[in-house]
Amino acid sequence: MSEAGPQHPPPSTPPAAVGDAIKRTDRYSREDIEAFALACRDRNPLHSSAAQAQPSRFGEVIASGQHTSSMLLGLATSHFARPLDAPASEVLVLHVNFAFSGPVFANEDVHLTWQVIEIARNAKLGGHVLLLNGGARTARPKPALVARASLLVKSALERP
């Protein structure tokens, strides 16, 4: 008579492949910019006052850095949390790094992108760790934001 050890689901297939891209285009109104800044208690007048933003180096109201970085991070976590062909996954942000290099103005297209650059199965964490490079671009040549993130993605089959 043998005793069976604990039953663990087999490791799932990776939730993505190296090179996969996630993209979305957003557009923030002046009202969106001000509301987001107020919601996160960023009282910098560059996000709400045309009169105070006009003499700045930007010349008009700009979105806060946390506005665009939140939209970018939300794009990645939402994508991996609910793949179209599988049950919902658990997604945890392990690390993220943002570098802000240009403004985002109201009523301009903001192109958000991530690209999967590495995937590794992590038995200890019970899922796959994805390394992503990403950013946000507007019509200007210099990106508004560049980013790097690592996410833990655990499929529904991997959860206890």
Short mmCIF file of C-alpha atoms in Angstrom, two decimals:
data_model
loop_
_atom_site.label_atom_id
_atom_site.label_comp_id
_atom_site.label_asym_id
_atom_site.label_seq_id
_atom_site.Cartn_x
_atom_site.Cartn_y
_atom_site.Cartn_z
CA MET A 1 0.00 0.00 0.00
CA SER A 2 1.53 3.30 -1.03
CA GLU A 3 0.78 6.71 0.30
CA ALA A 4 0.12 9.40 -2.23
CA GLY A 5 1.89 12.68 -1.65
CA PRO A 6 0.16 16.03 -1.97
CA GLN A 7 -1.54 16.52 -5.28
CA HIS A 8 -0.21 19.52 -7.17
CA PRO A 9 -1.59 20.61 -10.51
CA PRO A 10 0.89 20.28 -13.35
CA PRO A 11 2.71 23.49 -14.25
CA SER A 12 0.61 25.45 -16.66
CA THR A 13 1.80 26.65 -19.98
CA PRO A 14 3.28 30.15 -19.96
CA PRO A 15 0.69 32.93 -20.25
CA ALA A 16 2.62 34.56 -23.10
CA ALA A 17 5.58 34.11 -25.42
CA VAL A 18 8.74 36.16 -25.63
CA GLY A 19 8.09 38.93 -28.13
CA ASP A 20 4.35 39.18 -27.46
CA ALA A 21 3.12 42.78 -27.41
CA ILE A 22 0.23 44.41 -25.59
CA LYS A 23 -0.99 47.74 -26.94
CA ARG A 24 -3.69 50.31 -26.34
CA THR A 25 -4.19 53.95 -27.25
CA ASP A 26 -5.67 56.30 -24.64
CA ARG A 27 -6.67 59.94 -24.70
CA TYR A 28 -7.08 62.04 -21.55
CA SER A 29 -9.35 65.08 -21.46
CA ARG A 30 -8.48 68.09 -19.27
CA GLU A 31 -11.19 66.85 -16.90
CA ASP A 32 -9.63 63.35 -16.81
CA ILE A 33 -6.23 64.82 -15.98
CA GLU A 34 -7.56 67.00 -13.18
CA ALA A 35 -9.78 64.24 -11.73
CA PHE A 36 -6.94 61.71 -11.70
CA ALA A 37 -4.55 64.15 -10.02
CA LEU A 38 -7.15 65.01 -7.39
CA ALA A 39 -7.99 61.34 -6.79
CA CYS A 40 -4.35 60.56 -5.97
CA ARG A 41 -3.96 63.82 -4.01
CA ASP A 42 -1.47 65.32 -6.42
CA ARG A 43 -2.11 69.02 -5.99
CA ASN A 44 0.53 70.14 -8.49
CA PRO A 45 -1.14 73.00 -10.40
CA LEU A 46 0.43 71.72 -13.66
CA HIS A 47 -2.37 69.13 -13.63
CA SER A 48 -5.28 71.48 -12.99
CA SER A 49 -4.60 75.16 -13.62
CA ALA A 50 -4.17 76.47 -17.15
CA ALA A 51 -3.17 79.85 -15.71
CA GLN A 52 -0.35 78.34 -13.66
CA ALA A 53 0.69 75.80 -16.30
CA GLN A 54 0.92 78.37 -19.13
CA PRO A 55 4.17 80.02 -17.97
CA SER A 56 5.77 76.62 -17.24
CA ARG A 57 8.13 74.93 -19.69
CA PHE A 58 5.16 72.85 -20.91
CA GLY A 59 2.89 75.82 -21.65
CA GLU A 60 -0.31 73.98 -20.73
CA VAL A 61 -1.80 71.45 -18.33
CA ILE A 62 -0.10 68.05 -18.37
CA ALA A 63 -1.12 64.64 -17.06
CA SER A 64 0.63 63.56 -13.88
CA GLY A 65 3.28 60.90 -14.20
CA GLN A 66 1.24 58.54 -12.04
CA HIS A 67 -1.70 58.94 -14.43
CA THR A 68 0.14 57.56 -17.45
CA SER A 69 2.13 55.02 -15.42
CA SER A 70 -1.08 53.71 -13.83
CA MET A 71 -2.73 53.32 -17.21
CA LEU A 72 0.33 51.50 -18.52
CA LEU A 73 0.55 49.14 -15.55
CA GLY A 74 -3.20 48.54 -15.65
CA LEU A 75 -2.88 47.53 -19.30
CA ALA A 76 -0.43 44.75 -18.41
CA THR A 77 -2.20 43.44 -15.32
CA SER A 78 -5.62 43.47 -16.97
CA HIS A 79 -4.27 41.67 -20.02
CA PHE A 80 -2.80 38.80 -18.04
CA ALA A 81 -5.59 38.64 -15.44
CA ARG A 82 -8.24 37.82 -18.03
CA PRO A 83 -6.87 36.13 -21.12
CA LEU A 84 -9.64 35.63 -23.64
CA ASP A 85 -9.18 31.87 -23.87
CA ALA A 86 -8.78 30.88 -20.20
CA PRO A 87 -10.20 31.39 -16.71
CA ALA A 88 -9.09 34.48 -14.82
CA SER A 89 -5.48 34.44 -13.62
CA GLU A 90 -3.95 35.98 -10.53
CA VAL A 91 -1.48 38.72 -11.43
CA LEU A 92 0.90 40.31 -8.95
CA VAL A 93 3.31 43.12 -9.75
CA LEU A 94 6.70 42.14 -8.37
CA HIS A 95 8.70 45.11 -9.58
CA VAL A 96 8.21 48.15 -11.75
CA ASN A 97 10.48 50.99 -12.80
CA PHE A 98 9.31 54.11 -14.63
CA ALA A 99 11.36 56.87 -16.24
CA PHE A 100 9.44 59.98 -17.24
CA SER A 101 10.93 61.74 -20.23
CA GLY A 102 8.20 63.87 -21.78
CA PRO A 103 4.80 65.41 -21.11
CA VAL A 104 1.36 64.07 -21.92
CA PHE A 105 -1.09 66.82 -22.82
CA ALA A 106 -4.87 66.75 -22.83
CA ASN A 107 -6.62 65.46 -25.93
CA GLU A 108 -3.62 63.80 -27.56
CA ASP A 109 -3.25 60.11 -28.31
CA VAL A 110 -1.10 58.22 -25.83
CA HIS A 111 0.14 54.90 -27.22
CA LEU A 112 0.76 52.45 -24.39
CA THR A 113 2.79 49.33 -25.12
CA TRP A 114 4.42 46.41 -23.34
CA GLN A 115 6.57 43.68 -24.83
CA VAL A 116 7.37 40.39 -23.11
CA ILE A 117 11.15 40.01 -23.05
CA GLU A 118 11.56 37.04 -20.70
CA ILE A 119 9.43 34.31 -19.10
CA ALA A 120 10.49 31.97 -16.33
CA ARG A 121 8.54 29.37 -14.38
CA ASN A 122 8.93 30.00 -10.64
CA ALA A 123 7.92 26.94 -8.59
CA LYS A 124 8.37 28.75 -5.27
CA LEU A 125 5.94 31.50 -6.27
CA GLY A 126 3.69 29.04 -8.07
CA GLY A 127 3.48 30.70 -11.46
CA HIS A 128 5.35 32.36 -14.27
CA VAL A 129 7.41 35.52 -13.86
CA LEU A 130 7.25 37.75 -16.90
CA LEU A 131 9.73 40.51 -17.58
CA LEU A 132 8.25 43.33 -19.68
CA ASN A 133 9.61 46.43 -21.36
CA GLY A 134 7.09 49.12 -22.07
CA GLY A 135 6.30 52.73 -22.48
CA ALA A 136 4.00 55.52 -23.51
CA ARG A 137 4.44 57.59 -26.64
CA THR A 138 2.68 60.60 -28.08
CA ALA A 139 3.19 62.19 -31.48
CA ARG A 140 6.50 63.70 -30.30
CA PRO A 141 9.68 61.74 -31.12
CA LYS A 142 10.79 61.35 -27.50
CA PRO A 143 8.74 58.86 -25.45
CA ALA A 144 6.70 60.27 -22.58
CA LEU A 145 7.49 57.28 -20.40
CA VAL A 146 9.67 54.18 -20.49
CA ALA A 147 9.08 51.27 -18.15
CA ARG A 148 10.23 47.85 -17.07
CA ALA A 149 8.17 45.49 -14.97
CA SER A 150 8.13 41.96 -13.65
CA LEU A 151 4.80 40.28 -13.06
CA LEU A 152 3.87 36.99 -11.44
CA VAL A 153 1.06 35.30 -13.37
CA LYS A 154 -0.63 32.32 -11.76
CA SER A 155 -3.28 30.56 -13.81
CA ALA A 156 -6.54 29.47 -12.21
CA LEU A 157 -5.19 25.90 -12.34
CA GLU A 158 -2.17 26.83 -10.22
CA ARG A 159 -4.13 28.40 -7.37
CA PRO A 160 -4.82 26.17 -4.32
#
